[in-house]
Amino acid sequence: MIVNPTVETTSLSTSQLRRIYSMRQVRWSDGTAIAVFVLPSQHPVHQRFSKDVLRLFPYQLDRIWNKLTFSGLGLRPILVNSEQELLKKIASVPGAIGYVENKEGVDNVVVIKVND
């Protein structure tokens, strides 16, 4: 997991990540809005993140996001097309969170720990 340097959180639990990615938690503990970035559902990194970290299938996330969008109760996460684009967005948007497969060479973002 990576976040914008403005985010003060150093670790998140799996349940916190599920709340963030199901768009139920929309603010960090300091009140800053959370900007959630994701890769396309078919992307291998998104599929591994969904299954291994969130313990949800990608189609389950899509259903949650579609329900929020179509009911008018919320918005989908912001979709980016590549890990490079995701890194640029996380680095430039305050309160942003996202995921990448490889932590090596990650600059201008903060890597946070995921606790079970």
PDB file of C-alpha atoms in Angstrom:
ATOM      1  CA  MET A   1       0.000   0.000   0.000  1.00  0.00           C
ATOM      2  CA  ILE A   2       1.190   3.473  -0.808  1.00  0.00           C
ATOM      3  CA  VAL A   3      -0.138   6.843   0.281  1.00  0.00           C
ATOM      4  CA  ASN A   4       0.551  10.503  -0.393  1.00  0.00           C
ATOM      5  CA  PRO A   5       3.170  11.967   2.007  1.00  0.00           C
ATOM      6  CA  THR A   6       0.438  14.141   3.599  1.00  0.00           C
ATOM      7  CA  VAL A   7      -1.193  11.017   5.092  1.00  0.00           C
ATOM      8  CA  GLU A   8      -0.083  10.550   8.693  1.00  0.00           C
ATOM      9  CA  THR A   9      -1.075   6.872   8.926  1.00  0.00           C
ATOM     10  CA  THR A  10       1.831   4.400   8.984  1.00  0.00           C
ATOM     11  CA  SER A  11      -0.200   1.175   8.953  1.00  0.00           C
ATOM     12  CA  LEU A  12      -3.720  -0.042   8.235  1.00  0.00           C
ATOM     13  CA  SER A  13      -5.568  -3.221   9.118  1.00  0.00           C
ATOM     14  CA  THR A  14      -7.262  -5.374   6.507  1.00  0.00           C
ATOM     15  CA  SER A  15     -10.662  -4.274   7.836  1.00  0.00           C
ATOM     16  CA  GLN A  16      -9.689  -0.587   7.531  1.00  0.00           C
ATOM     17  CA  LEU A  17      -8.581  -1.174   3.949  1.00  0.00           C
ATOM     18  CA  ARG A  18     -11.871  -2.897   3.187  1.00  0.00           C
ATOM     19  CA  ARG A  19     -13.760   0.123   4.577  1.00  0.00           C
ATOM     20  CA  ILE A  20     -11.623   2.484   2.496  1.00  0.00           C
ATOM     21  CA  TYR A  21     -11.921   0.466  -0.718  1.00  0.00           C
ATOM     22  CA  SER A  22     -15.651  -0.131  -0.240  1.00  0.00           C
ATOM     23  CA  MET A  23     -15.897   3.675   0.072  1.00  0.00           C
ATOM     24  CA  ARG A  24     -17.383   3.508   3.594  1.00  0.00           C
ATOM     25  CA  GLN A  25     -14.432   5.340   5.158  1.00  0.00           C
ATOM     26  CA  VAL A  26     -13.964   8.569   3.230  1.00  0.00           C
ATOM     27  CA  ARG A  27     -11.698  10.530   5.608  1.00  0.00           C
ATOM     28  CA  TRP A  28      -8.387   9.898   7.330  1.00  0.00           C
ATOM     29  CA  SER A  29      -8.225  10.251  11.120  1.00  0.00           C
ATOM     30  CA  ASP A  30      -7.112  13.903  10.747  1.00  0.00           C
ATOM     31  CA  GLY A  31     -10.199  14.723   8.652  1.00  0.00           C
ATOM     32  CA  THR A  32      -8.458  14.805   5.260  1.00  0.00           C
ATOM     33  CA  ALA A  33     -10.520  13.337   2.428  1.00  0.00           C
ATOM     34  CA  ILE A  34      -9.301   9.962   1.154  1.00  0.00           C
ATOM     35  CA  ALA A  35      -8.716   9.806  -2.609  1.00  0.00           C
ATOM     36  CA  VAL A  36      -8.833   6.122  -3.571  1.00  0.00           C
ATOM     37  CA  PHE A  37      -7.012   5.100  -6.753  1.00  0.00           C
ATOM     38  CA  VAL A  38      -7.368   1.705  -8.428  1.00  0.00           C
ATOM     39  CA  LEU A  39      -6.183  -0.136 -11.502  1.00  0.00           C
ATOM     40  CA  PRO A  40      -8.711  -1.708 -13.924  1.00  0.00           C
ATOM     41  CA  SER A  41     -10.511  -4.808 -12.593  1.00  0.00           C
ATOM     42  CA  GLN A  42      -8.806  -7.022 -15.186  1.00  0.00           C
ATOM     43  CA  HIS A  43      -5.300  -5.831 -14.252  1.00  0.00           C
ATOM     44  CA  PRO A  44      -3.276  -8.650 -12.597  1.00  0.00           C
ATOM     45  CA  VAL A  45      -2.053  -6.343  -9.796  1.00  0.00           C
ATOM     46  CA  HIS A  46      -5.651  -5.282  -9.005  1.00  0.00           C
ATOM     47  CA  GLN A  47      -6.774  -8.906  -8.939  1.00  0.00           C
ATOM     48  CA  ARG A  48      -3.965  -9.920  -6.553  1.00  0.00           C
ATOM     49  CA  PHE A  49      -4.629  -6.874  -4.338  1.00  0.00           C
ATOM     50  CA  SER A  50      -8.357  -7.670  -4.161  1.00  0.00           C
ATOM     51  CA  LYS A  51      -7.904 -11.351  -3.392  1.00  0.00           C
ATOM     52  CA  ASP A  52      -4.762 -11.325  -1.243  1.00  0.00           C
ATOM     53  CA  VAL A  53      -5.073  -8.051   0.689  1.00  0.00           C
ATOM     54  CA  LEU A  54      -8.796  -7.234   0.799  1.00  0.00           C
ATOM     55  CA  ARG A  55      -9.833 -10.895   0.605  1.00  0.00           C
ATOM     56  CA  LEU A  56     -12.560  -9.974  -1.877  1.00  0.00           C
ATOM     57  CA  PHE A  57     -12.974 -10.928  -5.503  1.00  0.00           C
ATOM     58  CA  PRO A  58     -12.649  -8.043  -7.979  1.00  0.00           C
ATOM     59  CA  TYR A  59     -16.266  -8.537  -9.078  1.00  0.00           C
ATOM     60  CA  GLN A  60     -17.376  -8.002  -5.466  1.00  0.00           C
ATOM     61  CA  LEU A  61     -15.624  -4.621  -5.398  1.00  0.00           C
ATOM     62  CA  ASP A  62     -17.205  -3.713  -8.738  1.00  0.00           C
ATOM     63  CA  ARG A  63     -20.655  -4.539  -7.335  1.00  0.00           C
ATOM     64  CA  ILE A  64     -20.067  -2.362  -4.269  1.00  0.00           C
ATOM     65  CA  TRP A  65     -18.846   0.546  -6.414  1.00  0.00           C
ATOM     66  CA  ASN A  66     -21.694   0.189  -8.930  1.00  0.00           C
ATOM     67  CA  LYS A  67     -24.292   0.124  -6.150  1.00  0.00           C
ATOM     68  CA  LEU A  68     -22.851   3.317  -4.620  1.00  0.00           C
ATOM     69  CA  THR A  69     -22.699   5.060  -7.968  1.00  0.00           C
ATOM     70  CA  PHE A  70     -26.129   4.071  -9.257  1.00  0.00           C
ATOM     71  CA  SER A  71     -27.869   4.743  -5.941  1.00  0.00           C
ATOM     72  CA  GLY A  72     -26.284   8.198  -5.742  1.00  0.00           C
ATOM     73  CA  LEU A  73     -24.826   7.430  -2.301  1.00  0.00           C
ATOM     74  CA  GLY A  74     -21.198   7.615  -3.303  1.00  0.00           C
ATOM     75  CA  LEU A  75     -18.558   7.560  -5.990  1.00  0.00           C
ATOM     76  CA  ARG A  76     -16.300   4.901  -7.443  1.00  0.00           C
ATOM     77  CA  PRO A  77     -12.559   5.056  -6.780  1.00  0.00           C
ATOM     78  CA  ILE A  78     -10.496   6.921  -9.359  1.00  0.00           C
ATOM     79  CA  LEU A  79      -9.399   4.584 -12.142  1.00  0.00           C
ATOM     80  CA  VAL A  80      -5.882   4.779 -13.579  1.00  0.00           C
ATOM     81  CA  ASN A  81      -4.484   2.625 -16.379  1.00  0.00           C
ATOM     82  CA  SER A  82      -0.999   1.727 -15.147  1.00  0.00           C
ATOM     83  CA  GLU A  83       1.099   1.442 -12.020  1.00  0.00           C
ATOM     84  CA  GLN A  84       3.231   4.371 -13.224  1.00  0.00           C
ATOM     85  CA  GLU A  85       0.151   6.577 -13.550  1.00  0.00           C
ATOM     86  CA  LEU A  86      -1.030   5.393 -10.139  1.00  0.00           C
ATOM     87  CA  LEU A  87       2.309   6.367  -8.577  1.00  0.00           C
ATOM     88  CA  LYS A  88       2.147   9.843 -10.142  1.00  0.00           C
ATOM     89  CA  LYS A  89      -1.422  10.390  -8.901  1.00  0.00           C
ATOM     90  CA  ILE A  90      -0.670   9.176  -5.360  1.00  0.00           C
ATOM     91  CA  ALA A  91       2.361  11.486  -5.202  1.00  0.00           C
ATOM     92  CA  SER A  92       0.379  14.523  -6.389  1.00  0.00           C
ATOM     93  CA  VAL A  93      -3.027  14.186  -4.670  1.00  0.00           C
ATOM     94  CA  PRO A  94      -3.211  14.936  -0.911  1.00  0.00           C
ATOM     95  CA  GLY A  95      -4.880  12.122   1.034  1.00  0.00           C
ATOM     96  CA  ALA A  96      -4.423   9.615  -1.808  1.00  0.00           C
ATOM     97  CA  ILE A  97      -4.095   5.852  -1.338  1.00  0.00           C
ATOM     98  CA  GLY A  98      -3.302   3.104  -3.809  1.00  0.00           C
ATOM     99  CA  TYR A  99      -1.376  -0.114  -4.318  1.00  0.00           C
ATOM    100  CA  VAL A 100       1.562  -1.266  -6.400  1.00  0.00           C
ATOM    101  CA  GLU A 101       3.153  -4.645  -6.817  1.00  0.00           C
ATOM    102  CA  ASN A 102       6.767  -3.618  -6.474  1.00  0.00           C
ATOM    103  CA  LYS A 103       7.910  -1.216  -3.742  1.00  0.00           C
ATOM    104  CA  GLU A 104      11.383  -0.888  -5.260  1.00  0.00           C
ATOM    105  CA  GLY A 105      12.191   2.558  -6.611  1.00  0.00           C
ATOM    106  CA  VAL A 106       9.014   4.139  -5.268  1.00  0.00           C
ATOM    107  CA  ASP A 107       9.674   7.862  -4.767  1.00  0.00           C
ATOM    108  CA  ASN A 108       7.471  10.739  -3.569  1.00  0.00           C
ATOM    109  CA  VAL A 109       5.002   8.366  -1.876  1.00  0.00           C
ATOM    110  CA  VAL A 110       4.958   6.619   1.493  1.00  0.00           C
ATOM    111  CA  VAL A 111       4.736   2.838   1.781  1.00  0.00           C
ATOM    112  CA  ILE A 112       2.474   1.804   4.643  1.00  0.00           C
ATOM    113  CA  LYS A 113       2.207  -1.534   6.398  1.00  0.00           C
ATOM    114  CA  VAL A 114      -0.885  -3.747   6.255  1.00  0.00           C
ATOM    115  CA  ASN A 115      -1.711  -5.566   9.494  1.00  0.00           C
ATOM    116  CA  ASP A 116      -4.010  -8.548   9.562  1.00  0.00           C
TER     117      ASP A 116
END
